[in-house]
Every structure is written in structure tokens, then in C-alpha cells.
Short mmCIF file of C-alpha atoms and ligand atoms in Angstrom, two decimals:
data_model
loop_
_atom_site.label_atom_id
_atom_site.label_comp_id
_atom_site.label_asym_id
_atom_site.label_seq_id
_atom_site.Cartn_x
_atom_site.Cartn_y
_atom_site.Cartn_z
CA MET T 19 106.91 181.73 60.63
CA SER T 20 106.33 183.23 64.12
CA GLU T 21 107.71 181.16 66.99
CA ALA T 22 104.49 181.01 67.77
CA THR T 23 103.38 178.89 65.34
CA ALA T 24 106.78 176.41 64.86
CA THR T 25 107.08 173.17 65.78
CA LEU T 26 110.21 172.03 67.96
CA LEU T 27 110.99 170.23 65.12
CA ASP T 28 111.08 173.33 62.78
CA LEU T 29 112.93 175.02 65.19
CA ILE T 30 115.62 172.91 65.85
CA THR T 31 116.60 171.70 62.43
CA VAL T 32 118.94 173.06 60.04
CA PRO T 33 118.96 173.73 56.00
CA PRO T 34 119.98 170.28 53.85
CA ASP T 35 123.69 171.77 53.43
CA ALA T 36 123.97 172.62 56.49
CA GLY T 37 123.50 169.17 58.28
CA ARG T 38 123.08 166.02 58.41
CA ALA T 39 119.41 164.21 57.05
CA ILE T 40 118.05 162.27 60.26
CA PRO T 41 116.09 158.80 58.34
CA ASP T 42 112.56 157.56 59.87
CA ALA T 43 114.05 154.72 61.75
CA ALA T 44 110.57 152.88 60.44
CA THR T 45 110.68 154.10 56.60
CA GLY T 46 114.15 155.74 56.20
CA GLU T 47 112.28 158.80 55.17
CA THR T 48 114.11 161.77 55.95
CA ILE T 49 112.58 163.79 58.95
CA GLY T 50 115.22 166.92 59.35
CA TYR T 51 118.54 167.68 58.92
CA ALA T 52 120.73 167.85 62.56
CA PRO T 53 123.47 170.18 62.99
CA VAL T 54 126.59 168.80 62.72
CA HIS T 55 128.99 170.86 65.44
CA THR T 56 132.66 170.78 65.27
CA VAL T 57 135.14 170.69 68.20
CA ALA T 58 135.40 174.47 67.53
CA ASP T 59 131.22 174.64 68.57
CA LEU T 60 132.02 172.48 71.21
CA ASP T 61 134.77 175.14 72.85
CA ALA T 62 131.93 177.73 72.52
CA ALA T 63 129.68 176.52 74.01
CA ILE T 64 132.04 175.05 77.06
CA GLU T 65 133.06 179.04 77.41
CA ALA T 66 129.90 179.75 77.91
CA ALA T 67 128.98 177.11 80.39
CA ARG T 68 131.59 178.77 82.21
CA LYS T 69 130.74 182.11 81.77
CA ALA T 70 127.08 181.59 82.50
CA GLN T 71 127.86 179.07 85.89
CA THR T 72 128.35 181.09 88.42
CA ALA T 73 124.86 182.77 88.44
CA TRP T 74 123.12 179.73 87.91
CA ALA T 75 124.88 178.79 91.09
CA ARG T 76 124.45 181.34 92.93
CA LEU T 77 120.98 181.49 92.22
CA GLY T 78 120.41 178.93 94.98
CA HIS T 79 117.97 175.14 94.92
CA ALA T 80 114.61 177.10 95.61
CA GLU T 81 115.02 179.06 92.29
CA ARG T 82 116.70 176.08 90.10
CA SER T 83 114.19 174.35 91.22
CA ARG T 84 111.15 175.90 90.48
CA LEU T 85 112.54 176.36 87.01
CA LEU T 86 113.09 172.91 86.89
CA ASN T 87 109.32 171.78 87.64
CA GLU T 88 108.41 174.74 85.12
CA ILE T 89 110.17 172.63 82.20
CA ALA T 90 108.43 169.71 83.49
CA ASP T 91 104.85 171.80 82.63
CA ASP T 92 106.65 172.17 79.32
CA ILE T 93 107.45 169.17 78.68
CA GLU T 94 104.00 167.58 79.47
CA ALA T 95 102.75 171.20 77.46
CA HIS T 96 104.53 169.01 74.54
CA SER T 97 104.36 165.68 74.85
CA GLU T 98 102.61 164.59 71.99
CA GLU T 99 104.64 166.65 69.44
CA LEU T 100 108.19 165.71 71.71
CA ALA T 101 106.46 161.69 71.76
CA VAL T 102 106.15 161.55 68.05
CA LEU T 103 109.25 163.38 66.99
CA LEU T 104 111.25 160.42 69.56
CA SER T 105 108.98 157.67 67.61
CA ARG T 106 109.83 158.60 64.22
CA GLU T 107 113.46 159.08 65.12
CA GLN T 108 114.37 156.42 67.26
CA GLY T 109 111.41 153.82 65.96
CA LYS T 110 109.63 153.12 69.12
CA PRO T 111 105.74 152.89 68.55
CA LEU T 112 104.00 155.64 70.69
CA ASP T 113 101.96 153.14 72.35
CA GLY T 114 102.90 150.50 75.17
CA PRO T 115 105.90 151.15 77.41
CA ASN T 116 107.71 153.04 74.42
CA ALA T 117 107.52 156.92 73.29
CA ARG T 118 104.79 158.74 75.35
CA PHE T 119 106.21 156.67 78.43
CA GLU T 120 109.36 157.94 77.40
CA VAL T 121 108.58 161.50 76.82
CA GLY T 122 106.09 161.00 80.43
CA ALA T 123 109.16 159.85 82.53
CA CYS T 124 111.12 163.00 80.76
CA ALA T 125 108.81 165.11 82.72
CA ALA T 126 109.11 162.39 86.05
CA TRP T 127 112.74 162.27 86.29
CA THR T 128 112.19 165.97 86.16
CA ARG T 129 109.83 166.89 88.35
CA ASN T 130 112.22 164.82 90.73
CA ALA T 131 115.57 166.47 90.02
CA ALA T 132 113.86 169.74 91.48
CA ASP T 133 111.93 168.15 94.21
CA THR T 134 114.42 166.28 95.86
CA VAL T 135 115.34 167.42 99.03
CA LEU T 136 119.31 167.43 100.08
CA GLU T 137 119.97 169.03 103.21
CA PRO T 138 123.53 169.49 105.15
CA GLU T 139 124.86 166.01 106.95
CA VAL T 140 125.61 167.03 110.58
CA LEU T 141 128.91 164.98 110.83
CA LEU T 142 129.64 165.22 114.01
CA GLU T 143 128.28 167.54 116.74
CA ALA T 144 130.59 167.56 120.35
CA GLY T 145 130.97 170.66 122.43
CA ASP T 146 131.81 173.62 120.26
CA SER T 147 132.81 171.27 117.50
CA ARG T 148 130.69 170.92 114.77
CA ALA T 149 131.07 169.81 111.10
CA GLU T 150 128.79 169.14 107.90
CA LEU T 151 128.77 167.55 104.90
CA HIS T 152 127.51 169.86 102.25
CA HIS T 153 126.97 169.56 98.05
CA VAL T 154 128.54 172.34 95.89
CA PRO T 155 128.38 172.82 92.77
CA LEU T 156 131.31 170.83 90.63
CA GLY T 157 131.27 173.51 87.24
CA ILE T 158 130.64 172.06 84.06
CA VAL T 159 129.15 168.54 83.41
CA GLY T 160 129.59 167.23 80.06
CA ALA T 161 126.21 164.74 79.66
CA ILE T 162 127.09 162.03 76.48
CA GLY T 163 124.47 159.68 75.75
CA PRO T 164 123.19 156.69 73.76
CA TRP T 165 120.21 156.24 70.93
CA ASN T 166 117.80 153.96 72.34
CA TRP T 167 115.97 155.92 75.30
CA PRO T 168 117.72 159.12 74.11
CA MET T 169 115.07 161.68 75.60
CA MET T 170 114.79 160.20 78.82
CA ILE T 171 118.62 159.14 79.47
CA ALA T 172 119.56 162.92 78.38
CA VAL T 173 116.92 164.36 81.22
CA TRP T 174 118.60 161.50 83.90
CA GLN T 175 121.51 163.31 83.19
CA MET T 176 120.87 167.12 83.18
CA ALA T 177 118.18 167.41 85.07
CA PRO T 178 120.36 166.74 88.67
CA SER T 179 122.82 168.52 87.50
CA LEU T 180 120.95 171.68 86.77
CA ARG T 181 119.49 171.35 90.04
CA MET T 182 122.89 171.02 91.94
CA GLY T 183 123.64 174.43 90.13
CA ASN T 184 126.40 173.09 87.02
CA ALA T 185 125.86 174.12 83.37
CA VAL T 186 125.59 171.73 81.36
CA VAL T 187 127.11 170.48 77.24
CA VAL T 188 124.93 167.52 76.23
CA LYS T 189 126.21 165.84 73.18
CA PRO T 190 123.47 163.61 71.82
CA SER T 191 123.86 160.19 69.95
CA GLU T 192 125.04 160.84 66.24
CA TYR T 193 121.97 158.73 65.30
CA THR T 194 119.05 160.65 67.65
CA PRO T 195 120.13 164.36 67.67
CA LEU T 196 116.75 165.38 67.08
CA SER T 197 115.03 164.07 69.80
CA VAL T 198 117.43 165.52 72.24
CA LEU T 199 117.53 168.56 70.59
CA ALA T 200 113.99 169.29 70.62
CA LEU T 201 114.00 168.02 74.48
CA VAL T 202 117.06 171.06 74.87
CA GLU T 203 114.96 173.82 73.12
CA VAL T 204 112.01 173.23 75.43
CA PHE T 205 114.35 173.43 78.41
CA ASN T 206 116.01 176.10 77.47
CA ARG T 207 112.91 178.26 77.39
CA HIS T 208 113.36 178.32 81.02
CA LEU T 209 117.13 178.48 81.85
CA PRO T 210 119.56 181.63 81.61
CA GLN T 211 121.74 181.53 78.50
CA GLY T 212 124.85 179.17 78.22
CA VAL T 213 123.44 176.86 81.21
CA LEU T 214 122.81 173.86 78.96
CA THR T 215 123.79 173.90 75.19
CA ALA T 216 123.48 170.66 73.01
CA VAL T 217 126.74 170.05 70.72
CA SER T 218 125.42 167.54 67.82
CA GLY T 219 128.52 166.46 66.43
CA ASP T 220 129.98 162.96 65.66
CA ARG T 221 131.74 160.86 67.72
CA GLU T 222 134.95 163.28 67.85
CA VAL T 223 132.64 165.85 69.31
CA GLY T 224 131.94 162.90 71.75
CA ALA T 225 135.69 162.40 72.08
CA ALA T 226 136.23 165.78 72.59
CA LEU T 227 134.35 166.61 74.87
CA ALA T 228 134.89 163.62 76.87
CA ALA T 229 138.82 165.13 76.95
CA HIS T 230 138.31 168.28 77.26
CA PRO T 231 140.58 170.37 79.92
CA ASP T 232 137.80 172.38 81.40
CA LEU T 233 135.24 169.91 82.05
CA ASP T 234 134.13 168.91 86.24
CA LYS T 235 132.29 166.06 85.18
CA ILE T 236 130.81 163.20 82.37
CA MET T 237 127.93 161.83 82.46
CA PHE T 238 128.02 158.63 80.61
CA THR T 239 125.61 156.24 79.18
CA GLY T 240 126.75 154.18 76.35
CA SER T 241 128.79 151.16 75.07
CA THR T 242 131.34 149.59 77.75
CA THR T 243 133.73 150.21 75.22
CA THR T 244 133.51 153.68 74.70
CA GLY T 245 133.37 154.18 78.49
CA ARG T 246 136.59 152.62 78.61
CA LYS T 247 137.98 155.25 75.72
CA ILE T 248 136.20 157.95 78.50
CA VAL T 249 138.07 156.81 81.27
CA GLU T 250 141.37 157.62 79.33
CA SER T 251 140.43 160.59 77.81
CA SER T 252 139.48 162.26 81.37
CA SER T 253 142.64 161.58 83.02
CA HIS T 254 143.86 164.92 82.48
CA SER T 255 141.48 166.82 83.49
CA LEU T 256 140.22 164.46 85.91
CA ALA T 257 136.83 164.91 85.73
CA ARG T 258 134.55 162.64 87.84
CA LEU T 259 132.66 160.30 85.80
CA THR T 260 129.14 158.28 86.08
CA LEU T 261 129.19 156.07 83.67
CA GLU T 262 126.28 153.89 82.65
CA LEU T 263 127.49 151.11 80.29
CA GLY T 264 126.13 148.18 78.62
CA GLY T 265 124.34 145.36 80.01
CA ASN T 266 123.68 141.36 79.52
CA ASP T 267 121.46 141.06 82.48
CA ALA T 268 120.20 137.52 83.09
CA GLY T 269 116.95 136.45 84.45
CA ILE T 270 116.48 133.00 86.67
CA VAL T 271 113.37 131.68 86.58
CA LEU T 272 112.80 128.88 89.84
CA PRO T 273 110.52 126.14 89.71
CA SER T 274 108.18 127.74 92.47
CA ALA T 275 107.21 130.22 90.26
CA ASP T 276 103.85 130.88 88.56
CA VAL T 277 104.60 130.99 84.54
CA GLY T 278 100.85 132.51 83.64
CA SER T 279 101.60 135.27 86.19
CA ILE T 280 105.12 136.05 85.27
CA ALA T 281 104.62 135.96 81.46
CA GLU T 282 103.21 139.65 80.50
CA ASP T 283 106.61 141.18 82.87
CA LEU T 284 108.71 138.72 81.02
CA PHE T 285 107.62 139.83 77.92
CA TRP T 286 108.50 143.05 78.33
CA GLY T 287 111.38 142.76 80.48
CA ILE T 288 113.08 141.38 77.71
CA PHE T 289 110.95 143.01 74.90
CA ILE T 290 110.94 146.24 75.59
CA ASN T 291 111.49 149.04 73.61
CA THR T 292 111.84 146.23 70.99
CA GLY T 293 115.12 144.95 73.40
CA GLN T 294 117.13 147.96 72.79
CA THR T 295 117.42 148.97 76.42
CA CYS T 296 120.11 148.55 78.76
CA ALA T 297 118.52 147.01 81.69
CA ALA T 298 116.62 144.45 79.50
CA LEU T 299 116.53 141.08 80.22
CA LYS T 300 118.99 139.55 77.97
CA ARG T 301 119.92 135.91 78.67
CA LEU T 302 116.83 133.62 80.15
CA TYR T 303 117.75 130.95 82.48
CA VAL T 304 114.42 128.36 83.14
CA HIS T 305 114.46 125.21 85.40
CA GLU T 306 113.77 122.16 83.30
CA SER T 307 110.28 121.76 84.57
CA LEU T 308 108.98 125.27 83.00
CA TYR T 309 110.93 125.25 80.51
CA GLU T 310 108.73 124.00 77.83
CA GLN T 311 105.92 126.09 78.79
CA VAL T 312 108.00 129.83 79.12
CA VAL T 313 109.34 129.44 75.97
CA ASP T 314 105.60 128.48 74.64
CA VAL T 315 103.94 131.49 76.46
CA LEU T 316 107.25 133.65 75.33
CA ALA T 317 106.70 132.57 71.32
CA GLY T 318 102.93 133.07 71.31
CA MET T 319 103.24 136.19 72.96
CA ALA T 320 105.99 137.03 70.53
CA GLU T 321 103.87 136.16 67.73
CA ARG T 322 101.27 138.13 68.62
CA MET T 323 102.67 141.02 69.51
CA PRO T 324 101.82 144.25 67.09
CA MET T 325 105.03 145.18 65.18
CA GLY T 326 105.02 148.11 62.89
CA ASN T 327 105.60 151.92 61.94
CA GLY T 328 105.59 153.40 65.30
CA LEU T 329 102.68 156.28 64.59
CA GLU T 330 100.03 153.64 63.55
CA PRO T 331 98.08 152.82 67.15
CA GLY T 332 98.11 149.17 68.74
CA ASN T 333 101.90 148.73 67.79
CA VAL T 334 103.86 148.01 70.70
CA LEU T 335 107.16 146.82 68.46
CA GLY T 336 109.15 148.74 66.51
CA PRO T 337 112.49 148.87 64.20
CA LEU T 338 115.86 148.27 65.21
CA GLN T 339 116.96 151.71 65.15
CA ASN T 340 119.94 151.47 62.84
CA ARG T 341 121.52 149.20 60.41
CA LYS T 342 124.44 148.67 62.66
CA GLN T 343 122.18 147.19 65.13
CA PHE T 344 120.24 145.76 62.91
CA ASP T 345 123.45 143.71 61.76
CA ILE T 346 124.27 142.95 65.22
CA VAL T 347 121.18 140.89 65.70
CA SER T 348 120.89 139.23 62.66
CA ARG T 349 124.38 138.17 63.14
CA LEU T 350 123.56 136.73 66.45
CA VAL T 351 120.90 134.88 65.73
CA GLU T 352 122.79 133.46 62.46
CA ASP T 353 125.48 132.22 64.62
CA ALA T 354 122.58 130.60 67.96
CA ARG T 355 121.23 129.06 64.81
CA ARG T 356 124.37 127.62 63.19
CA TRP T 357 125.41 126.40 66.68
CA GLY T 358 122.23 123.97 66.44
CA ALA T 359 119.71 126.14 68.79
CA ARG T 360 115.93 125.99 68.04
CA VAL T 361 114.49 129.12 66.85
CA VAL T 362 110.82 128.68 68.07
CA VAL T 363 109.80 132.15 66.84
CA GLY T 364 111.31 135.23 64.59
CA GLY T 365 114.68 134.52 63.49
CA GLU T 366 114.01 136.90 60.77
CA PRO T 367 113.63 139.74 59.14
CA ALA T 368 110.12 141.68 58.75
CA THR T 369 111.05 143.52 55.61
CA GLU T 370 107.25 143.64 54.31
CA LEU T 371 107.21 146.09 57.68
CA GLY T 372 110.26 148.20 56.38
CA PRO T 373 114.15 147.62 56.22
CA LEU T 374 115.29 147.79 59.93
CA PHE T 375 112.84 145.33 61.51
CA TYR T 376 113.23 141.77 62.99
CA ARG T 377 110.73 139.59 64.12
CA PRO T 378 110.62 139.39 67.66
CA THR T 379 112.56 136.21 68.10
CA VAL T 380 112.69 133.06 70.72
CA VAL T 381 115.76 130.66 70.70
CA ALA T 382 115.53 127.42 72.62
CA ASP T 383 117.56 124.89 73.49
CA ILE T 384 120.87 126.86 73.48
CA GLU T 385 123.22 127.00 76.26
CA ASP T 386 126.19 129.60 77.49
CA GLY T 387 129.07 129.88 74.96
CA ALA T 388 126.72 130.66 72.08
CA SER T 389 127.21 134.49 71.28
CA LEU T 390 123.64 134.50 71.40
CA VAL T 391 123.87 133.59 75.64
CA ASP T 392 127.81 135.66 75.69
CA GLU T 393 127.08 139.09 74.03
CA GLU T 394 124.85 141.71 74.21
CA GLN T 395 122.23 141.28 71.43
CA PHE T 396 120.20 144.67 72.22
CA GLY T 397 117.26 144.05 70.12
CA PRO T 398 114.33 141.31 70.34
CA ALA T 399 116.30 138.16 70.55
CA ILE T 400 116.09 136.19 73.50
CA PRO T 401 118.08 132.88 74.51
CA VAL T 402 116.27 130.60 76.87
CA ILE T 403 118.69 128.33 78.88
CA ARG T 404 117.81 125.09 80.22
CA TYR T 405 118.66 124.42 84.06
CA THR T 406 118.60 121.95 86.57
CA ASP T 407 120.70 123.34 89.56
CA VAL T 408 119.95 126.79 90.81
CA ASP T 409 123.47 126.84 92.01
CA ASP T 410 124.32 126.39 88.44
CA ALA T 411 122.21 128.56 87.36
CA ILE T 412 123.51 131.25 89.99
CA ALA T 413 127.20 130.93 88.49
CA ARG T 414 126.06 131.23 84.79
CA ALA T 415 124.26 134.41 85.32
CA ASN T 416 127.35 136.10 86.97
CA ALA T 417 129.94 134.78 84.70
CA SER T 418 129.53 137.57 82.72
CA GLU T 419 131.93 140.67 82.41
CA GLN T 420 128.49 142.84 82.97
CA GLY T 421 126.56 144.02 85.87
CA LEU T 422 123.97 145.88 85.45
CA GLY T 423 120.95 144.15 86.56
CA ALA T 424 119.16 140.92 87.21
CA SER T 425 116.13 139.38 87.82
CA VAL T 426 114.40 136.24 89.83
CA TRP T 427 110.96 134.93 88.90
CA SER T 428 109.05 132.84 91.33
CA ASP T 429 106.20 132.73 93.81
CA ASP T 430 108.17 131.98 97.00
CA PRO T 431 109.29 135.00 98.44
CA ASP T 432 112.16 133.34 100.84
CA ALA T 433 113.16 131.90 97.75
CA ALA T 434 113.51 134.24 95.31
CA LEU T 435 115.14 136.72 97.83
CA ALA T 436 118.05 134.07 98.77
CA VAL T 437 118.64 134.22 94.88
CA ALA T 438 118.03 137.88 94.60
CA GLU T 439 121.34 138.16 97.15
CA ARG T 440 123.50 136.05 95.76
CA LEU T 441 122.72 137.65 91.96
CA GLU T 442 125.71 140.05 91.24
CA ALA T 443 124.32 142.99 89.52
CA GLY T 444 123.59 146.54 90.70
CA THR T 445 119.83 146.03 90.59
CA VAL T 446 118.13 142.76 90.91
CA TRP T 447 114.83 142.33 90.76
CA ILE T 448 112.34 140.55 91.48
CA ASN T 449 109.36 139.02 89.46
CA GLN T 450 109.98 142.43 87.33
CA HIS T 451 112.80 143.48 84.85
CA GLY T 452 114.03 146.95 84.27
CA ALA T 453 111.76 148.64 86.41
CA LEU T 454 112.93 151.87 87.64
CA ASN T 455 111.88 154.79 89.72
CA PRO T 456 113.08 158.17 89.97
CA LEU T 457 113.33 157.88 93.90
CA VAL T 458 115.18 154.19 93.54
CA PRO T 459 118.82 154.98 92.81
CA PHE T 460 120.80 152.85 89.87
CA GLY T 461 123.81 152.04 87.79
CA GLY T 462 125.59 149.26 87.37
CA ILE T 463 129.04 147.62 88.63
CA LYS T 464 131.82 145.22 87.00
CA SER T 465 132.04 146.37 83.07
CA SER T 466 128.08 148.32 83.87
CA GLY T 467 130.60 151.05 85.01
CA TYR T 468 130.29 152.77 88.12
CA GLY T 469 128.11 156.04 89.87
CA MET T 470 124.68 155.62 90.59
CA GLU T 471 121.85 158.36 88.63
CA PHE T 472 118.61 159.30 90.99
CA GLY T 473 117.17 160.52 93.69
CA VAL T 474 119.56 161.57 96.43
CA GLN T 475 122.10 159.91 95.72
CA GLY T 476 121.58 161.17 91.88
CA LEU T 477 122.15 164.62 92.75
CA LYS T 478 125.45 163.99 94.94
CA ALA T 479 127.19 162.14 92.25
CA VAL T 480 126.83 165.59 90.59
CA ALA T 481 128.30 167.71 93.30
CA ALA T 482 131.06 168.01 95.23
CA PRO T 483 131.00 166.81 98.63
CA LYS T 484 132.96 169.78 100.87
CA VAL T 485 133.00 169.89 104.48
CA VAL T 486 132.44 172.69 107.29
CA SER T 487 133.95 172.15 110.40
CA ARG T 488 134.76 174.53 113.24
P1 LIG H 572 128.24 154.23 71.68
O1 LIG H 572 128.91 153.70 72.92
O2 LIG H 572 128.71 153.65 70.57
O3 LIG H 572 127.85 155.26 71.87
C1 LIG H 572 127.58 156.50 72.72
C2 LIG H 572 127.71 157.75 72.79
O4 LIG H 572 129.27 158.32 73.01
C3 LIG H 572 127.15 158.30 71.50
O5 LIG H 572 126.77 159.82 72.22
C4 LIG H 572 128.75 158.76 70.83
O6 LIG H 572 129.07 159.90 69.84
C5 LIG H 572 129.76 159.02 71.72
N1 LIG H 572 131.08 158.50 71.36
C6 LIG H 572 131.23 157.76 71.00
N2 LIG H 572 132.82 157.95 70.68
C7 LIG H 572 133.20 158.67 71.78
C8 LIG H 572 134.68 158.66 72.46
N3 LIG H 572 135.71 157.84 72.28
N4 LIG H 572 134.55 159.83 73.57
C9 LIG H 572 133.74 160.38 73.83
N5 LIG H 572 131.88 160.14 73.80
C10 LIG H 572 132.38 158.63 72.54
O7 LIG H 572 127.06 153.53 72.74
P2 LIG H 572 125.11 153.01 71.73
O8 LIG H 572 125.61 152.34 70.80
O9 LIG H 572 124.87 154.62 71.35
O10 LIG H 572 124.27 152.65 73.04
C11 LIG H 572 124.53 151.28 73.08
C12 LIG H 572 124.74 151.11 74.10
O11 LIG H 572 124.98 151.28 74.91
C13 LIG H 572 124.74 149.40 74.56
O12 LIG H 572 125.99 148.60 74.65
C14 LIG H 572 123.90 149.76 75.84
O13 LIG H 572 123.90 148.42 76.75
C15 LIG H 572 124.51 151.01 76.45
N6 LIG H 572 123.23 151.51 77.51
C16 LIG H 572 123.86 151.72 78.60
C17 LIG H 572 122.77 152.16 79.23
C18 LIG H 572 122.65 152.37 81.16
O14 LIG H 572 122.08 152.98 81.71
N7 LIG H 572 123.78 151.62 81.73
C19 LIG H 572 121.49 152.71 78.96
C20 LIG H 572 121.59 152.60 77.71
C21 LIG H 572 122.53 152.00 76.48
#
């Protein structure tokens, strides 16, 4: 098979005896074999990155931006191939806000990293004195990602880092290595050798990357538990950190909301990627005057929404990506049942579709204190909590340790804004939840992490500030 006819999957998979079988999330069939790199491979990648980084930094912004735009074109040229691989490995369907959407976002965020303007800032001009703030490359960025939006999140980490003149070593989740390896293969068709390397290993390789003495920055997206470990393991290198961690986002539906007009956005704010989204709506507080109506509308949509194998046209909900997450969702729904909550729709596996499918689930008559409300479910099961007093709903929304996103739903813009100002989260959305834009910075507070990605703020986060003063 020549390079020209080989698919991306052909190019990244290794022989069965040299790698790990990666299953199709919907069927369990083996898609291909991913290399299992070792700590020695990681050391070699970091050494190569160190060698390549100086010339990459010297290339300058214009040339790096040109290359990133070329990469975005190439992602678009391979979009269907990438989307099919992503759909199989991650489970998200091709249709809906899923695999094709994610690959489109990869191109969009790469272009944005290429085209965002970052000029030196004049800090002081007085007589002969002048001070400017520049942003220079940091060196080597370690990018560690999760399995839920594996390609898009890898791009969020890689593209700004590369644009700013850093070399990158990327460590995909052990659940979704193929998607990221395929994406890195596309990137590397345009980059000098050593500037970007994927190290596809287990959690130990992630730990070794985070603790590596020669690393200057870690971009991490994953769980709060792992985020805490990374803070500890980077204490020797003093690598700077951007930590995008878990969320347990609350949404508050005010009495002034029009349920009919918010239903669609509310549903997708909850169930996007079958609930496996960091900034999805995970606890919904609804005023008692609209409570039954919201529960009914969500339950009706959950029942109608096509779920199944992601490659079949029309499906918009898929399986849980892995058994561990499937078990978490099942346990939380069972706990809610035992607690006395009402499972309005779903509440059980959809085994006829495949081993990891779980029916979209709406749970009513539940309160804070039930584990489905207090813990991040990261799957298709939403607790809907009744409230009477909006101050109480805000207090309950803010009682979480997490602070990634939050939302408020209302037809009254002033009322919505007043609530938005009081919610503790990195982003508060009004009449939407989880909508992201490459121009608008995104990041969490409290245990959801720190540092912001995207736009000018995102470029600054992967650069060293440097004052030039005379
Ligand atoms: P995880 O923390 O288990 O794993 C994430 C990555 O860290 C994987 O690549 C893993 O191999 C690596 N890793 C594991 N142990 C490590 C260590 N000690 N040092 C360094 N790396 C290590 O998370 P996950 O299960 O893949 O993802 C789900 C979680 O991620 C959820 O809590 C979700 O909310 C969160 N998440 C957050 C965002 C965000 O932007 N805030 C986005 C997506 C997912």
C-alpha cells in the first residue's frame, strides 16, 4: 500500500502484537491497534522537541500562522475520514452536534489560533522611557487530554502552543488514542520534525509527562482528581499549568422562561455528546410553576431522539465511550431510584443497541444530597430539581465545589443577567449551555481548574510574558 492510497487509520495503527486493540465504542469490534509508548519513548519525544523548538520559534508568527492555516485546510480535506474514525472510537454519531461537528471545530480552532493577532502591549511611554510587554515561546508544552472530545480538545491545546513557537508532546487518553494520532498525522504533514509528537501510552506515561523535568507548560484537560496529581508532579519543573477539569454545571430555569422556545437548546445543553461533555448542563433547577412542563418536554425529547450506531445516518445520541463511565451513570441512576426519585424516562441500559448504550434519562422529584445531583454523571441522565425561591436555587447551584459553567433560562433579559452575575462559574450562559466560540475565552474556577483557553487569552497562556524596557 502506498502512502497515497493508505488511509490515516492505516498509517497510525501498528501490528496486533505491537499495540493495544482499540474497540468501536458502539459495537466492541476492534478498529485498529494503537501503539503503547513507554517512558523511554516519551524521553525521546521530549529530546526531539527540545532540538526542534529553537528553529520553530525563530520561524516567526507569520510563517507559523501560514502553516497552521495549511493544517486547517488539510483537516477539512480529510474531514469525513477523521469524523468516521472519531465516531467509531469515541461513539458520537456522525450527525447532530457530534463527530462531523467536532472535526469542523478542529479546523475552526486551528484557524483561529493561526489568525489571532497578538501585538506587543505598550505599558509605559514617558519622555525617553518606554516599556513594552511581549509574549515569547515557553519551550515545550505537554498536552494531556480526555476521551470525550479527543480531537477538538487536542487542537485546543496544540494549535495555540504551536502558534506561539512552542514544541508540543501530546498524550491522548488511553481510551481514544487513534483519533488523536490521526489528527497529529495530519498536523505533521506540515510541521518540521520533532515539533509535534504524540505519545500514546497509559496513565503512567501521562504521569511521567507531567513530572518531566524538561517541560515548560502542561495543558491538561481531564478529571479534577488527575488535575490535583498534576499540580503535585509539576512542582519540581515548575511547569506552568492550564487545568480544564471536571464540572457539575447547574442550570436555573426562571419562572419567566418560555419552555417551548428553550426546549431544544436545553435538551442539547444537557445531552450533547450523550452527556459526556465537561461543560454540559448536569443539574437542572426549575421553578415550581414550570416544573412539570419542563420535565415533560425533556422526557418527550429524550424518548424521540434517535440513539444508535454513530455511522448510521440520523442517529444523534451514541453509547457511553467506555465501561467505567457506563458503570458510573448506571450507579448514579440506581442511587437516585433508591433515594426515592422518579425516573420519568430511561433509567436503564439500551442493550439492544450495543453493550455501552444507556437510554437518555430524566429524573424528577430529586434534591441536592442525592449523588446524581452532587456528583458529575458525565452521561445521559439529568436530575431535575424543583425550587420555589430563586435565591435558594442560586445558593444550591453555587454550593458545588466545581465552577466550570452555569446557565440561566428566561425571557426576561434583566432577570437573567441579575442571576448570571451571582452564579459562580467560569462561563454563565443565558438561554444556552455549553456553546463555545474560538474568540471567547473558556476556563473554570474553583475545583474546575484555572487558566483560560481560546483567543488572545489562550495565546498568552502558552507564552512567557517578557518586558522590554528602556
Ligand atoms: P482523566 O483525568 O482520567 O484522564 C485524562 C488524561 O490524563 C488521560 O490522558 C490520562 O491518561 C491522563 N492521566 C491519568 N493519570 C495521570 C497522571 N497522574 N498525570 C498525568 N496524566 C494522567 O479524565 P477522563 O476520564 O479522560 O475525562 C473525564 C473528565 O474530564 C471529566 O471529569 C470531565 O468533566 C473532564 N473534562 C473537562 C473538560 C474541560 O474542559 N474542563 C473537558 C473534557 C473533560
